[in-house]
Amino acid sequence: MGFPAKFRPPLWSAIRLALGVIQYWSQGRTPPAAYHSLIHLFCRNGGKSNDWLSRFISLAYPPYRLEHHSGVLGNLDDQTLDRVVKQLNEEGYYVFEQRLPDELSERLLNFALSQRCTVRPMDDKRLVGSPKHVDHYNRENPEGVRYDFIAQDVIDNPDVQQLMADSSIIAVAQQYLRCKPIFDVMSMWWHTAYSKVPDKEAAQWWHFDMDRIKWLKFFIYLTDVGPDNGPHSFVAGSHRTGGISASLRLKGYTRLTDEEVEACYPKERFIELTAPRGTIIAEDTRGLHKGKLVCQGDRLLLQLQFSNSLFGGFYPPSRCSQVLDRNLQSMSARYPRLYSNYLGAG
Ligand SMILES: O=C(O)CCC(=O)C(=O)O
């Protein structure tokens, strides 16, 4: 209803967003118009509306008192945690020194080579319509640029459950979000060298995310990622309020070409994250990012996302069918908001 998004006055969007937030609080469901207003306002004000809402969420859900901060990222003392979060605030990304144990990466790689997945349709319509389901990804003969795993299969994997209960990851997410976080997206995918040109559908063009109010993603490389294997790429500092140039934001919630983005930032702000397998990267993908085109081989990535609220875009619900990790069982009892999206009554 109302004005086309491009011409809609910000006040109108602010009212729809405020009413939608109230409805979300009372019914636990985001009205689509309110979600569109969140995006529209971001494009207009560069993130001020997200920041305002985040302040309220922090007051309503102050951080958990975590028992410890140790896990796959090491034993994070307060000083280290402050340093990580300072860099996240300033630059928008952090590459951890500590990597996943190699046996864990190997098990996850084997899972991803044997598990059913779907080939995502591509921009050039080589795979038209809905995703194609396959029994497993064949490294020798890819049929598309991106293979996605089903969230349910991923969260039912015991190694993934171990990461879901990892106190070092949770501590970083909580300190960055400044509230009790919600673990809200778990995904895993392959990028292949199937296409010679970057694919928008596979997130190989520059873009910002705006599915939630505030969030933090952890990308875990499960294969070695060199310059030809599609390194994850980011414009440092573009996650800050006003960090995306108005000329780009006013194009709307869309994919952007290299030329459009390169015209707005100096070379040194473009970060290409080449790294060995097991590398863990935290990133606020409110900033401009993409997966670079894979020219050779393939890249397997596991992604964990934490948000300060589930207000926003719709994700098909999935819940752990069985909690296999004992630590996750006790964590879910202690931190119900953290696991409200994947565990419990739903
Ligand atoms: O595959 C990549 O490196 C990009 C991922 C991405 O765009 C996202 O998770 O929002």
XYZ file of C-alpha atoms and ligand atoms in Angstrom:
356
model
C 0.000 0.000 0.000
C 1.104 3.629 -0.490
C 4.034 5.054 -2.403
C 6.490 3.092 -4.541
C 9.572 2.520 -2.328
C 11.769 4.984 -4.231
C 9.436 7.933 -3.565
C 8.200 6.949 -0.103
C 8.840 9.665 2.516
C 11.101 8.383 5.334
C 8.506 9.405 7.947
C 5.975 7.049 6.360
C 8.518 4.207 6.495
C 9.424 5.082 10.101
C 5.755 4.849 11.136
C 5.289 1.516 9.354
C 8.495 0.218 10.945
C 7.453 1.325 14.446
C 3.988 -0.267 14.074
C 5.608 -3.426 12.710
C 8.011 -3.639 15.641
C 5.057 -3.407 18.075
C 3.237 -6.146 16.150
C 6.424 -8.250 16.182
C 6.716 -7.907 19.955
C 3.110 -8.874 20.526
C 2.765 -11.641 17.899
C 6.337 -12.730 17.109
C 5.829 -12.163 13.381
C 7.296 -9.420 11.175
C 4.720 -7.762 8.914
C 6.262 -7.683 5.393
C 5.577 -3.929 5.050
C 7.572 -3.251 8.228
C 10.485 -5.324 6.955
C 10.460 -3.390 3.665
C 10.474 -0.186 5.688
C 13.569 -1.368 7.604
C 15.363 -1.784 4.267
C 14.004 1.441 2.838
C 15.108 3.447 5.867
C 18.575 1.874 5.761
C 18.899 2.963 2.141
C 17.916 6.496 3.156
C 19.741 6.991 6.472
C 22.661 4.562 6.196
C 21.839 2.607 9.365
C 20.630 5.184 11.919
C 17.263 3.425 12.239
C 18.982 0.063 12.817
C 21.163 1.687 15.492
C 18.154 3.171 17.284
C 16.285 -0.103 17.345
C 19.432 -1.913 18.523
C 19.715 0.401 21.530
C 16.198 -0.585 22.633
C 16.937 -4.273 22.118
C 20.083 -3.983 24.255
C 18.023 -2.465 27.056
C 15.344 -5.146 26.798
C 17.790 -8.080 26.544
C 21.046 -7.224 28.359
C 23.908 -9.695 27.714
C 24.117 -13.111 29.373
C 26.692 -13.694 32.080
C 28.651 -16.411 30.244
C 30.533 -18.980 32.331
C 33.677 -18.770 30.180
C 34.835 -17.582 26.770
C 36.811 -20.539 25.520
C 36.394 -22.732 22.485
C 37.524 -22.936 18.864
C 38.699 -19.298 18.914
C 40.936 -19.999 21.929
C 40.519 -18.924 25.508
C 39.423 -15.317 25.035
C 40.230 -13.125 28.030
C 38.475 -9.774 28.395
C 41.341 -7.902 26.786
C 41.330 -10.124 23.692
C 37.566 -9.928 23.435
C 37.742 -6.109 23.592
C 40.410 -6.076 20.869
C 38.349 -8.319 18.573
C 35.184 -6.283 19.054
C 37.067 -2.994 18.627
C 38.297 -4.165 15.234
C 34.803 -5.389 14.333
C 33.394 -1.978 15.246
C 36.023 -0.115 13.264
C 36.723 -2.361 10.292
C 33.705 -4.676 10.212
C 35.655 -7.943 10.058
C 38.119 -10.004 12.080
C 40.204 -13.026 11.048
C 40.954 -15.233 14.046
C 44.416 -16.693 14.513
C 43.034 -19.904 15.928
C 41.616 -22.257 13.271
C 39.237 -25.195 13.494
C 41.091 -28.382 14.433
C 42.000 -30.118 11.169
C 40.087 -33.320 12.051
C 36.945 -31.238 12.527
C 37.396 -29.499 9.130
C 37.997 -32.913 7.538
C 34.820 -34.389 9.029
C 32.777 -31.389 7.875
C 34.331 -31.637 4.400
C 33.380 -35.318 4.202
C 29.870 -34.466 5.327
C 29.648 -31.868 2.534
C 30.857 -34.385 -0.055
C 28.291 -37.006 0.843
C 25.229 -35.014 1.887
C 22.229 -34.141 -0.315
C 22.176 -30.521 -1.462
C 20.568 -28.228 -4.025
C 22.051 -26.495 -7.044
C 20.994 -22.874 -6.975
C 19.478 -21.410 -10.181
C 21.842 -18.914 -11.805
C 21.466 -15.443 -13.287
C 21.805 -16.655 -16.869
C 18.895 -19.064 -16.377
C 20.972 -22.151 -17.112
C 19.063 -23.700 -14.261
C 15.607 -22.230 -14.554
C 13.062 -22.108 -11.765
C 13.436 -23.905 -8.486
C 16.705 -25.369 -7.135
C 17.753 -28.785 -8.442
C 18.139 -31.437 -5.732
C 21.139 -33.758 -5.929
C 22.287 -36.695 -3.769
C 25.682 -35.108 -3.265
C 28.029 -32.566 -4.831
C 30.372 -34.077 -7.432
C 33.632 -32.101 -7.351
C 34.664 -33.483 -10.767
C 31.533 -32.365 -12.529
C 29.744 -29.337 -11.013
C 26.344 -28.528 -12.481
C 26.066 -24.970 -11.187
C 27.889 -22.178 -9.349
C 26.424 -22.721 -5.911
C 25.325 -25.815 -3.984
C 23.372 -25.129 -0.782
C 22.866 -27.590 2.040
C 19.509 -27.926 3.751
C 19.631 -26.044 7.068
C 17.971 -28.966 8.868
C 20.727 -31.370 7.736
C 23.407 -28.908 8.802
C 22.064 -28.302 12.312
C 21.567 -32.037 12.862
C 25.282 -32.682 12.289
C 27.052 -33.338 15.649
C 30.161 -31.319 14.681
C 27.989 -28.372 13.748
C 26.160 -28.731 17.066
C 29.518 -28.551 18.822
C 30.130 -25.197 17.087
C 26.620 -24.025 17.994
C 27.579 -24.513 21.641
C 31.006 -22.894 21.333
C 31.428 -20.307 24.086
C 34.213 -18.376 22.322
C 32.041 -17.749 19.249
C 29.037 -16.861 21.398
C 31.118 -14.450 23.513
C 32.278 -12.521 20.430
C 28.739 -12.387 19.012
C 27.275 -11.218 22.319
C 29.882 -8.525 22.916
C 29.473 -7.197 19.371
C 25.657 -7.207 19.473
C 25.585 -5.802 23.037
C 22.635 -7.986 24.034
C 21.571 -11.617 24.462
C 22.144 -12.879 20.931
C 19.901 -15.217 18.940
C 21.546 -17.850 16.855
C 19.426 -17.463 13.743
C 21.076 -18.710 10.551
C 23.200 -21.762 10.001
C 24.195 -22.470 6.428
C 26.793 -24.269 4.401
C 27.505 -24.077 0.688
C 29.931 -24.803 -2.108
C 31.010 -22.244 -4.682
C 32.348 -23.819 -7.858
C 34.199 -22.743 -10.995
C 31.154 -23.632 -13.144
C 30.621 -20.089 -14.428
C 33.162 -17.779 -16.042
C 31.320 -14.689 -14.808
C 30.284 -13.716 -11.263
C 26.720 -14.740 -10.448
C 24.353 -12.428 -8.541
C 22.248 -15.307 -7.201
C 25.384 -16.899 -5.750
C 26.270 -13.623 -3.944
C 29.302 -13.019 -6.201
C 28.377 -9.359 -6.797
C 28.851 -6.689 -4.144
C 25.900 -6.226 -1.802
C 24.967 -5.502 1.799
C 22.667 -7.723 3.880
C 19.592 -6.319 5.597
C 17.664 -9.347 6.846
C 17.791 -8.309 10.495
C 18.297 -5.180 12.621
C 21.847 -6.055 13.689
C 23.757 -9.295 13.257
C 27.212 -10.853 13.058
C 28.267 -13.645 10.726
C 31.024 -16.176 11.236
C 32.400 -17.607 7.998
C 34.417 -20.799 8.374
C 36.515 -21.924 5.416
C 36.416 -25.705 5.064
C 38.730 -25.788 2.045
C 41.924 -23.792 1.446
C 40.989 -20.477 -0.160
C 43.596 -18.925 -2.452
C 43.110 -16.011 -4.880
C 41.509 -18.344 -7.496
C 39.143 -20.148 -5.121
C 36.667 -17.315 -4.589
C 37.935 -15.531 -1.491
C 35.292 -13.806 0.562
C 35.702 -10.068 -0.061
C 34.740 -7.044 2.028
C 35.012 -3.248 1.925
C 36.585 -2.423 5.296
C 34.566 0.058 7.351
C 31.533 0.008 5.049
C 29.417 -1.585 7.819
C 29.541 1.646 9.860
C 26.582 3.995 9.975
C 26.825 5.953 6.726
C 29.680 3.646 5.647
C 27.976 2.782 2.373
C 28.024 5.780 0.076
C 24.606 7.380 -0.412
C 24.993 6.983 -4.190
C 25.147 3.179 -3.719
C 22.448 2.978 -1.057
C 20.010 4.973 -3.144
C 20.177 2.270 -5.814
C 18.185 0.201 -3.306
C 18.614 -3.297 -1.917
C 20.417 -4.686 -4.921
C 23.606 -6.223 -6.263
C 26.354 -3.831 -7.360
C 29.075 -4.130 -10.004
C 32.814 -3.947 -9.213
C 32.984 -0.650 -11.133
C 30.179 0.932 -9.094
C 31.813 -0.007 -5.789
C 35.407 0.694 -6.844
C 34.345 4.236 -7.799
C 33.389 4.911 -4.146
C 36.312 3.561 -2.058
C 40.112 3.680 -2.187
C 41.897 0.437 -3.131
C 43.219 -0.224 0.378
C 39.677 -0.682 1.741
C 39.078 -3.740 -0.483
C 39.920 -6.873 1.503
C 40.190 -10.313 -0.111
C 40.322 -13.000 2.542
C 42.576 -15.760 1.264
C 43.307 -18.262 4.043
C 43.865 -21.957 4.811
C 40.999 -24.247 5.638
C 39.732 -24.004 9.183
C 40.042 -20.194 9.149
C 37.261 -18.398 11.013
C 36.222 -14.880 10.022
C 33.698 -12.725 11.889
C 32.032 -10.042 9.816
C 29.213 -7.528 9.971
C 27.727 -8.006 6.522
C 25.826 -4.732 6.774
C 29.032 -3.698 5.010
C 29.644 -4.358 1.317
C 30.791 -7.899 0.635
C 30.710 -10.719 -1.894
C 32.209 -14.102 -2.629
C 34.697 -13.551 -5.451
C 34.269 -15.615 -8.636
C 35.861 -19.061 -8.296
C 38.282 -19.502 -11.217
C 39.701 -22.837 -10.133
C 38.621 -25.691 -7.861
C 35.889 -24.911 -5.369
C 35.268 -23.404 -1.944
C 33.303 -24.878 0.957
C 32.018 -22.504 3.585
C 30.091 -22.908 6.829
C 28.278 -19.868 8.155
C 26.851 -19.127 11.589
C 24.819 -15.980 12.118
C 23.778 -14.350 15.376
C 21.285 -11.496 15.497
C 19.905 -9.174 18.130
C 16.297 -9.975 17.127
C 14.416 -12.174 14.666
C 12.552 -9.121 13.352
C 13.117 -8.989 9.596
C 13.195 -11.341 6.636
C 11.589 -14.753 6.584
C 13.682 -17.930 6.745
C 11.954 -21.312 6.516
C 11.899 -22.604 10.105
C 14.156 -25.539 10.966
C 14.733 -27.091 14.360
C 17.328 -29.585 15.550
C 15.664 -33.026 15.331
C 17.965 -34.367 18.021
C 20.501 -32.620 20.225
C 23.540 -34.894 19.989
C 26.051 -32.573 21.631
C 25.823 -32.730 25.452
C 27.235 -29.274 25.848
C 24.544 -27.901 23.535
C 21.871 -29.573 25.688
C 22.974 -27.781 28.828
C 23.671 -24.493 27.010
C 20.142 -24.446 25.560
C 18.676 -24.739 29.063
C 20.909 -21.935 30.353
C 20.559 -19.575 27.381
C 17.038 -20.001 25.969
C 16.987 -16.805 23.878
C 20.256 -17.766 22.198
C 18.789 -21.026 20.890
C 15.142 -19.989 20.556
C 15.271 -20.309 16.750
C 16.647 -23.854 16.581
C 15.839 -25.620 19.835
C 12.981 -25.862 22.299
C 9.273 -25.823 21.676
C 9.378 -23.317 18.827
O 30.095 -16.525 -0.363
C 30.542 -15.460 0.076
O 31.725 -15.267 0.364
C 29.551 -14.315 0.279
C 28.516 -14.691 1.265
C 27.452 -13.657 1.433
O 27.250 -12.804 0.637
C 26.638 -13.706 2.647
O 26.709 -14.671 3.425
O 25.877 -12.744 2.876
